[in-house]
């Protein structure tokens, strides 16, 4: 048992320390504010406060874990054994920075509460993040810091017991548009045909007619192929279906379509099916609950996982809504246009609500690779190289790599054969 002495036990402190020691490192721990209990403890122990008590393992604390609410914070980036860090701790500290405060800053998405300009969809820009600005967005620094902390503790306490994690890979398939031409109704089909003719997209006109006459498969209908691929390589996957009414940003097949319902049931027979929440439900809790309930009726089982349309996250309100709608897992934490680790980690974590100072009962599963971020890269070889670099970073810390591809992109063969690229990404995981 690792004992941590501190001058004040706060919700922030217990949250981040349990995440680092229990979830990442597999170390049992306890806390105390009593000096006599700390001195009597014969096992491994850490002092986390402003001054060491004796000659124990000491990490000088920043004020962040003892504050409440949001304060303006000035961050100075340093480098510790080739890894960026911040919240420097001074010479007497066994670590040169406060690993717990820095980890809390990233996991809680503290910077997303600070003033910033949102994009057209109300999203936090990666370019405003400390990780992007300081060149460590593609490193899971929280996990790297945790393992370096463990190494330092084992030097002092060789008998420290811990349970290591193993590398994991999860493929998320986002189905916001289940079909390109099929099952979309007569009116929408005719309107689409006229628009294609008017813009001289003759290839689309041909494909639309061929699909309508059952001469060829709809380009987005790759479900059987994906299920077979995942089964062949024993890949954990999760299909997120949008099941919502038509709107400006929600253009899936009608939820009244018998064929659409049959498709969802078919996929759910083989893999987990979750909710890709609509754009309209982002700020409408009742609509979010309705979409969840409707999807549960189709697959006849609970829907516990959710991701938001266009990866929109407004902390903390998005997570409060997901909790209120009784979701237990979120897969929205990541950037659409940049590879890397939005929350600085590749380990799933509970969301911490700073205004309420409470750990919310929803687990955040951060993704590191999005197909749109890969589409900016010109050559397939470079795409696979970038994916391999991210994979290597996650393997080093025995984390969980989550990728996000849409059936729409995988069905697009205009700029490249995305299904072939995706297959190579899956194969990389088994080298």
PDB file of C-alpha atoms in Angstrom, residues 200-430:
ATOM      1  CA  UNK A 200     -22.230  17.786 -63.951  1.00  0.00           C
ATOM      2  CA  UNK A 201     -21.298  15.010 -61.503  1.00  0.00           C
ATOM      3  CA  UNK A 202     -21.962  12.361 -64.116  1.00  0.00           C
ATOM      4  CA  UNK A 203     -20.123   9.602 -62.217  1.00  0.00           C
ATOM      5  CA  UNK A 204     -22.526  10.108 -59.290  1.00  0.00           C
ATOM      6  CA  UNK A 205     -25.486  10.068 -61.667  1.00  0.00           C
ATOM      7  CA  UNK A 206     -24.322   6.724 -63.070  1.00  0.00           C
ATOM      8  CA  UNK A 207     -23.662   5.274 -59.600  1.00  0.00           C
ATOM      9  CA  UNK A 208     -26.995   6.514 -58.310  1.00  0.00           C
ATOM     10  CA  UNK A 209     -28.875   4.786 -61.143  1.00  0.00           C
ATOM     11  CA  UNK A 210     -26.811   1.582 -60.847  1.00  0.00           C
ATOM     12  CA  UNK A 211     -27.489   1.359 -57.094  1.00  0.00           C
ATOM     13  CA  UNK A 212     -31.179   2.099 -57.676  1.00  0.00           C
ATOM     14  CA  UNK A 213     -31.387  -0.762 -60.184  1.00  0.00           C
ATOM     15  CA  UNK A 214     -29.410  -3.083 -57.860  1.00  0.00           C
ATOM     16  CA  UNK A 215     -26.631  -3.311 -60.446  1.00  0.00           C
ATOM     17  CA  UNK A 216     -23.992  -2.324 -57.875  1.00  0.00           C
ATOM     18  CA  UNK A 217     -23.682  -2.009 -54.117  1.00  0.00           C
ATOM     19  CA  UNK A 218     -24.065   1.344 -52.401  1.00  0.00           C
ATOM     20  CA  UNK A 219     -20.536   2.737 -51.834  1.00  0.00           C
ATOM     21  CA  UNK A 220     -21.164   3.260 -48.100  1.00  0.00           C
ATOM     22  CA  UNK A 221     -22.490  -0.281 -47.625  1.00  0.00           C
ATOM     23  CA  UNK A 222     -19.266  -1.814 -46.294  1.00  0.00           C
ATOM     24  CA  UNK A 223     -20.623  -3.326 -43.075  1.00  0.00           C
ATOM     25  CA  UNK A 224     -20.169  -7.001 -43.916  1.00  0.00           C
ATOM     26  CA  UNK A 225     -16.644  -6.302 -45.154  1.00  0.00           C
ATOM     27  CA  UNK A 226     -15.740  -4.440 -41.957  1.00  0.00           C
ATOM     28  CA  UNK A 227     -17.236  -7.104 -39.685  1.00  0.00           C
ATOM     29  CA  UNK A 228     -15.279  -9.807 -41.532  1.00  0.00           C
ATOM     30  CA  UNK A 229     -12.047  -7.775 -41.360  1.00  0.00           C
ATOM     31  CA  UNK A 230     -12.400  -7.175 -37.628  1.00  0.00           C
ATOM     32  CA  UNK A 231     -13.158 -10.833 -37.028  1.00  0.00           C
ATOM     33  CA  UNK A 232     -10.143 -11.966 -39.077  1.00  0.00           C
ATOM     34  CA  UNK A 233      -7.748  -9.832 -37.047  1.00  0.00           C
ATOM     35  CA  UNK A 234      -9.615 -10.159 -33.734  1.00  0.00           C
ATOM     36  CA  UNK A 235     -10.141  -6.404 -33.483  1.00  0.00           C
ATOM     37  CA  UNK A 236     -12.331  -4.802 -30.826  1.00  0.00           C
ATOM     38  CA  UNK A 237     -14.704  -2.479 -32.613  1.00  0.00           C
ATOM     39  CA  UNK A 238     -17.752  -0.374 -31.918  1.00  0.00           C
ATOM     40  CA  UNK A 239     -20.234   0.876 -34.536  1.00  0.00           C
ATOM     41  CA  UNK A 240     -21.831   4.236 -33.712  1.00  0.00           C
ATOM     42  CA  UNK A 241     -25.072   4.750 -35.649  1.00  0.00           C
ATOM     43  CA  UNK A 242     -26.814   8.076 -35.955  1.00  0.00           C
ATOM     44  CA  UNK A 243     -30.512   7.449 -35.423  1.00  0.00           C
ATOM     45  CA  UNK A 244     -32.080  10.875 -35.765  1.00  0.00           C
ATOM     46  CA  UNK A 245     -34.462  13.007 -37.756  1.00  0.00           C
ATOM     47  CA  UNK A 246     -33.206  14.855 -40.844  1.00  0.00           C
ATOM     48  CA  UNK A 247     -31.713  18.319 -40.303  1.00  0.00           C
ATOM     49  CA  UNK A 248     -29.081  20.652 -41.780  1.00  0.00           C
ATOM     50  CA  UNK A 249     -26.179  18.622 -40.326  1.00  0.00           C
ATOM     51  CA  UNK A 250     -27.975  15.286 -39.828  1.00  0.00           C
ATOM     52  CA  UNK A 251     -28.639  13.597 -43.161  1.00  0.00           C
ATOM     53  CA  UNK A 252     -28.852   9.910 -42.437  1.00  0.00           C
ATOM     54  CA  UNK A 253     -31.504   7.531 -43.729  1.00  0.00           C
ATOM     55  CA  UNK A 254     -34.952   7.992 -42.176  1.00  0.00           C
ATOM     56  CA  UNK A 255     -35.378   6.245 -38.836  1.00  0.00           C
ATOM     57  CA  UNK A 256     -38.667   4.884 -40.214  1.00  0.00           C
ATOM     58  CA  UNK A 257     -36.848   2.918 -42.922  1.00  0.00           C
ATOM     59  CA  UNK A 258     -37.333  -0.822 -42.390  1.00  0.00           C
ATOM     60  CA  UNK A 259     -34.103  -1.542 -44.278  1.00  0.00           C
ATOM     61  CA  UNK A 260     -32.167   0.895 -42.051  1.00  0.00           C
ATOM     62  CA  UNK A 261     -33.490  -0.776 -38.905  1.00  0.00           C
ATOM     63  CA  UNK A 262     -32.619  -4.182 -40.344  1.00  0.00           C
ATOM     64  CA  UNK A 263     -29.080  -2.993 -41.054  1.00  0.00           C
ATOM     65  CA  UNK A 264     -28.604  -1.832 -37.456  1.00  0.00           C
ATOM     66  CA  UNK A 265     -29.960  -5.122 -36.125  1.00  0.00           C
ATOM     67  CA  UNK A 266     -27.663  -7.045 -38.472  1.00  0.00           C
ATOM     68  CA  UNK A 267     -24.565  -5.177 -37.266  1.00  0.00           C
ATOM     69  CA  UNK A 268     -25.646  -5.514 -33.624  1.00  0.00           C
ATOM     70  CA  UNK A 269     -25.682  -9.305 -34.047  1.00  0.00           C
ATOM     71  CA  UNK A 270     -21.899  -9.228 -34.517  1.00  0.00           C
ATOM     72  CA  UNK A 271     -20.488  -6.158 -32.731  1.00  0.00           C
ATOM     73  CA  UNK A 272     -21.479  -3.538 -30.137  1.00  0.00           C
ATOM     74  CA  UNK A 273     -23.777  -0.820 -31.503  1.00  0.00           C
ATOM     75  CA  UNK A 274     -23.746   2.623 -29.898  1.00  0.00           C
ATOM     76  CA  UNK A 275     -25.285   6.048 -30.502  1.00  0.00           C
ATOM     77  CA  UNK A 276     -23.758   8.686 -32.741  1.00  0.00           C
ATOM     78  CA  UNK A 277     -25.750  11.573 -31.298  1.00  0.00           C
ATOM     79  CA  UNK A 278     -27.170  14.041 -33.794  1.00  0.00           C
ATOM     80  CA  UNK A 279     -25.987  17.599 -34.269  1.00  0.00           C
ATOM     81  CA  UNK A 280     -29.418  18.766 -33.107  1.00  0.00           C
ATOM     82  CA  UNK A 281     -29.177  16.886 -29.798  1.00  0.00           C
ATOM     83  CA  UNK A 282     -25.959  18.664 -28.770  1.00  0.00           C
ATOM     84  CA  UNK A 283     -27.875  21.255 -26.749  1.00  0.00           C
ATOM     85  CA  UNK A 284     -31.179  19.395 -26.436  1.00  0.00           C
ATOM     86  CA  UNK A 285     -31.136  16.872 -23.592  1.00  0.00           C
ATOM     87  CA  UNK A 286     -34.631  15.561 -24.257  1.00  0.00           C
ATOM     88  CA  UNK A 287     -33.760  14.884 -27.895  1.00  0.00           C
ATOM     89  CA  UNK A 288     -30.583  13.086 -26.818  1.00  0.00           C
ATOM     90  CA  UNK A 289     -32.617  10.870 -24.486  1.00  0.00           C
ATOM     91  CA  UNK A 290     -35.122  10.208 -27.280  1.00  0.00           C
ATOM     92  CA  UNK A 291     -32.411   9.142 -29.758  1.00  0.00           C
ATOM     93  CA  UNK A 292     -30.918   6.808 -27.154  1.00  0.00           C
ATOM     94  CA  UNK A 293     -34.309   5.276 -26.370  1.00  0.00           C
ATOM     95  CA  UNK A 294     -35.197   4.834 -30.057  1.00  0.00           C
ATOM     96  CA  UNK A 295     -31.930   3.049 -30.802  1.00  0.00           C
ATOM     97  CA  UNK A 296     -32.398   0.789 -27.774  1.00  0.00           C
ATOM     98  CA  UNK A 297     -35.782  -0.265 -29.149  1.00  0.00           C
ATOM     99  CA  UNK A 298     -34.194  -1.232 -32.478  1.00  0.00           C
ATOM    100  CA  UNK A 299     -31.391  -3.373 -31.029  1.00  0.00           C
ATOM    101  CA  UNK A 300     -33.392  -4.502 -27.976  1.00  0.00           C
ATOM    102  CA  UNK A 301     -30.594  -3.846 -25.496  1.00  0.00           C
ATOM    103  CA  UNK A 302     -29.201  -0.891 -23.498  1.00  0.00           C
ATOM    104  CA  UNK A 303     -27.123   1.735 -25.310  1.00  0.00           C
ATOM    105  CA  UNK A 304     -24.403   2.899 -22.916  1.00  0.00           C
ATOM    106  CA  UNK A 305     -21.879   4.449 -25.329  1.00  0.00           C
ATOM    107  CA  UNK A 306     -22.179   7.745 -27.168  1.00  0.00           C
ATOM    108  CA  UNK A 307     -20.204  10.062 -29.419  1.00  0.00           C
ATOM    109  CA  UNK A 308     -21.242  13.552 -30.427  1.00  0.00           C
ATOM    110  CA  UNK A 309     -21.672  14.678 -34.037  1.00  0.00           C
ATOM    111  CA  UNK A 310     -18.530  16.358 -35.435  1.00  0.00           C
ATOM    112  CA  UNK A 311     -16.801  15.552 -32.110  1.00  0.00           C
ATOM    113  CA  UNK A 312     -18.410  18.533 -30.456  1.00  0.00           C
ATOM    114  CA  UNK A 313     -17.560  18.835 -26.761  1.00  0.00           C
ATOM    115  CA  UNK A 314     -18.543  21.750 -24.555  1.00  0.00           C
ATOM    116  CA  UNK A 315     -17.071  21.102 -21.114  1.00  0.00           C
ATOM    117  CA  UNK A 316     -18.675  20.490 -18.733  1.00  0.00           C
ATOM    118  CA  UNK A 317     -22.195  20.694 -20.201  1.00  0.00           C
ATOM    119  CA  UNK A 318     -21.774  17.938 -22.810  1.00  0.00           C
ATOM    120  CA  UNK A 319     -20.811  15.437 -20.104  1.00  0.00           C
ATOM    121  CA  UNK A 320     -23.563  16.570 -17.775  1.00  0.00           C
ATOM    122  CA  UNK A 321     -26.042  15.920 -20.576  1.00  0.00           C
ATOM    123  CA  UNK A 322     -24.568  12.485 -21.277  1.00  0.00           C
ATOM    124  CA  UNK A 323     -24.810  11.587 -17.585  1.00  0.00           C
ATOM    125  CA  UNK A 324     -28.401  12.861 -17.436  1.00  0.00           C
ATOM    126  CA  UNK A 325     -29.215  10.704 -20.472  1.00  0.00           C
ATOM    127  CA  UNK A 326     -27.687   7.721 -18.603  1.00  0.00           C
ATOM    128  CA  UNK A 327     -24.719   7.099 -20.857  1.00  0.00           C
ATOM    129  CA  UNK A 328     -21.713   5.588 -19.087  1.00  0.00           C
ATOM    130  CA  UNK A 329     -19.070   5.914 -21.829  1.00  0.00           C
ATOM    131  CA  UNK A 330     -18.125   8.734 -24.208  1.00  0.00           C
ATOM    132  CA  UNK A 331     -15.969   8.452 -27.343  1.00  0.00           C
ATOM    133  CA  UNK A 332     -15.871  12.128 -28.376  1.00  0.00           C
ATOM    134  CA  UNK A 333     -12.603  13.234 -26.735  1.00  0.00           C
ATOM    135  CA  UNK A 334     -10.213  13.916 -29.603  1.00  0.00           C
ATOM    136  CA  UNK A 335      -9.565  16.308 -32.471  1.00  0.00           C
ATOM    137  CA  UNK A 336     -11.115  15.877 -35.910  1.00  0.00           C
ATOM    138  CA  UNK A 337      -8.351  17.662 -37.803  1.00  0.00           C
ATOM    139  CA  UNK A 338      -5.240  16.782 -35.756  1.00  0.00           C
ATOM    140  CA  UNK A 339      -3.688  13.474 -34.766  1.00  0.00           C
ATOM    141  CA  UNK A 340      -2.886  13.090 -31.106  1.00  0.00           C
ATOM    142  CA  UNK A 341      -4.118  13.099 -27.538  1.00  0.00           C
ATOM    143  CA  UNK A 342      -6.520  15.924 -26.732  1.00  0.00           C
ATOM    144  CA  UNK A 343      -6.477  15.127 -22.999  1.00  0.00           C
ATOM    145  CA  UNK A 344      -2.803  14.101 -22.986  1.00  0.00           C
ATOM    146  CA  UNK A 345      -3.588  10.456 -22.312  1.00  0.00           C
ATOM    147  CA  UNK A 346      -4.303   7.107 -23.981  1.00  0.00           C
ATOM    148  CA  UNK A 347      -5.974   5.656 -20.881  1.00  0.00           C
ATOM    149  CA  UNK A 348      -9.775   5.956 -20.431  1.00  0.00           C
ATOM    150  CA  UNK A 349     -10.655   8.226 -17.505  1.00  0.00           C
ATOM    151  CA  UNK A 350     -13.641   9.495 -15.542  1.00  0.00           C
ATOM    152  CA  UNK A 351     -14.690  13.048 -16.404  1.00  0.00           C
ATOM    153  CA  UNK A 352     -13.993  15.616 -13.664  1.00  0.00           C
ATOM    154  CA  UNK A 353     -16.519  18.469 -13.531  1.00  0.00           C
ATOM    155  CA  UNK A 354     -14.559  21.505 -12.307  1.00  0.00           C
ATOM    156  CA  UNK A 355     -17.484  23.900 -11.562  1.00  0.00           C
ATOM    157  CA  UNK A 356     -19.143  21.203  -9.433  1.00  0.00           C
ATOM    158  CA  UNK A 357     -15.792  19.822  -8.157  1.00  0.00           C
ATOM    159  CA  UNK A 358     -16.991  16.264  -8.624  1.00  0.00           C
ATOM    160  CA  UNK A 359     -16.031  13.188 -10.627  1.00  0.00           C
ATOM    161  CA  UNK A 360     -18.922  12.489 -12.989  1.00  0.00           C
ATOM    162  CA  UNK A 361     -20.081   8.871 -13.504  1.00  0.00           C
ATOM    163  CA  UNK A 362     -19.043   8.730 -17.147  1.00  0.00           C
ATOM    164  CA  UNK A 363     -15.852   7.285 -18.586  1.00  0.00           C
ATOM    165  CA  UNK A 364     -14.112   9.185 -21.375  1.00  0.00           C
ATOM    166  CA  UNK A 365     -12.412   7.039 -24.036  1.00  0.00           C
ATOM    167  CA  UNK A 366     -10.035   9.382 -25.900  1.00  0.00           C
ATOM    168  CA  UNK A 367      -9.338   8.696 -29.571  1.00  0.00           C
ATOM    169  CA  UNK A 368      -6.005   9.626 -31.156  1.00  0.00           C
ATOM    170  CA  UNK A 369      -6.587   9.037 -34.876  1.00  0.00           C
ATOM    171  CA  UNK A 370      -9.454  10.401 -36.976  1.00  0.00           C
ATOM    172  CA  UNK A 371      -9.876   9.647 -40.663  1.00  0.00           C
ATOM    173  CA  UNK A 372     -10.303  13.340 -41.527  1.00  0.00           C
ATOM    174  CA  UNK A 373      -6.959  14.191 -39.928  1.00  0.00           C
ATOM    175  CA  UNK A 374      -5.394  11.451 -42.066  1.00  0.00           C
ATOM    176  CA  UNK A 375      -7.084  12.708 -45.238  1.00  0.00           C
ATOM    177  CA  UNK A 376      -4.884  15.837 -45.153  1.00  0.00           C
ATOM    178  CA  UNK A 377      -1.838  13.609 -45.790  1.00  0.00           C
ATOM    179  CA  UNK A 378      -1.144  13.147 -49.504  1.00  0.00           C
ATOM    180  CA  UNK A 379       0.539   9.729 -49.714  1.00  0.00           C
ATOM    181  CA  UNK A 380      -0.697   6.426 -48.315  1.00  0.00           C
ATOM    182  CA  UNK A 381       2.776   5.496 -47.096  1.00  0.00           C
ATOM    183  CA  UNK A 382       2.929   8.680 -45.034  1.00  0.00           C
ATOM    184  CA  UNK A 383      -0.556   7.988 -43.631  1.00  0.00           C
ATOM    185  CA  UNK A 384       0.584   4.581 -42.421  1.00  0.00           C
ATOM    186  CA  UNK A 385       3.836   6.024 -41.063  1.00  0.00           C
ATOM    187  CA  UNK A 386       1.942   8.610 -39.014  1.00  0.00           C
ATOM    188  CA  UNK A 387      -0.417   5.937 -37.677  1.00  0.00           C
ATOM    189  CA  UNK A 388       2.585   3.778 -36.767  1.00  0.00           C
ATOM    190  CA  UNK A 389       4.198   6.657 -34.859  1.00  0.00           C
ATOM    191  CA  UNK A 390       1.049   7.139 -32.768  1.00  0.00           C
ATOM    192  CA  UNK A 391       0.752   3.366 -32.281  1.00  0.00           C
ATOM    193  CA  UNK A 392       4.348   3.183 -31.048  1.00  0.00           C
ATOM    194  CA  UNK A 393       3.720   5.940 -28.499  1.00  0.00           C
ATOM    195  CA  UNK A 394       0.703   4.074 -27.110  1.00  0.00           C
ATOM    196  CA  UNK A 395       2.483   0.710 -27.086  1.00  0.00           C
ATOM    197  CA  UNK A 396       5.361   2.181 -25.052  1.00  0.00           C
ATOM    198  CA  UNK A 397       2.993   3.009 -22.198  1.00  0.00           C
ATOM    199  CA  UNK A 398       0.676  -0.014 -22.609  1.00  0.00           C
ATOM    200  CA  UNK A 399      -2.239   2.304 -23.319  1.00  0.00           C
ATOM    201  CA  UNK A 400      -5.357   2.037 -25.451  1.00  0.00           C
ATOM    202  CA  UNK A 401      -5.240   3.249 -29.041  1.00  0.00           C
ATOM    203  CA  UNK A 402      -8.641   4.283 -30.380  1.00  0.00           C
ATOM    204  CA  UNK A 403      -9.078   5.099 -34.065  1.00  0.00           C
ATOM    205  CA  UNK A 404     -12.166   6.667 -35.614  1.00  0.00           C
ATOM    206  CA  UNK A 405     -13.182   5.989 -39.213  1.00  0.00           C
ATOM    207  CA  UNK A 406     -16.538   6.567 -40.875  1.00  0.00           C
ATOM    208  CA  UNK A 407     -18.182   4.128 -43.270  1.00  0.00           C
ATOM    209  CA  UNK A 408     -18.573   7.165 -45.538  1.00  0.00           C
ATOM    210  CA  UNK A 409     -14.830   7.780 -45.815  1.00  0.00           C
ATOM    211  CA  UNK A 410     -14.131   4.050 -46.112  1.00  0.00           C
ATOM    212  CA  UNK A 411     -16.563   3.918 -49.038  1.00  0.00           C
ATOM    213  CA  UNK A 412     -14.857   6.812 -50.816  1.00  0.00           C
ATOM    214  CA  UNK A 413     -12.482   5.702 -53.554  1.00  0.00           C
ATOM    215  CA  UNK A 414     -12.194   9.034 -55.367  1.00  0.00           C
ATOM    216  CA  UNK A 415      -8.940  10.327 -53.831  1.00  0.00           C
ATOM    217  CA  UNK A 416      -7.617   6.959 -52.562  1.00  0.00           C
ATOM    218  CA  UNK A 417      -8.801   3.484 -51.655  1.00  0.00           C
ATOM    219  CA  UNK A 418      -9.600   4.177 -48.023  1.00  0.00           C
ATOM    220  CA  UNK A 419     -10.715   0.626 -47.282  1.00  0.00           C
ATOM    221  CA  UNK A 420      -7.290  -0.604 -48.343  1.00  0.00           C
ATOM    222  CA  UNK A 421      -5.611   2.016 -46.124  1.00  0.00           C
ATOM    223  CA  UNK A 422      -7.837   1.023 -43.194  1.00  0.00           C
ATOM    224  CA  UNK A 423      -6.989  -2.653 -43.739  1.00  0.00           C
ATOM    225  CA  UNK A 424      -3.282  -1.793 -43.525  1.00  0.00           C
ATOM    226  CA  UNK A 425      -3.923   0.148 -40.297  1.00  0.00           C
ATOM    227  CA  UNK A 426      -5.619  -2.945 -38.838  1.00  0.00           C
ATOM    228  CA  UNK A 427      -2.710  -5.133 -39.953  1.00  0.00           C
ATOM    229  CA  UNK A 428      -0.247  -2.777 -38.217  1.00  0.00           C
ATOM    230  CA  UNK A 429      -1.832  -3.675 -34.908  1.00  0.00           C
ATOM    231  CA  UNK A 430      -0.737  -7.308 -35.284  1.00  0.00           C
TER     232      UNK A 430
END
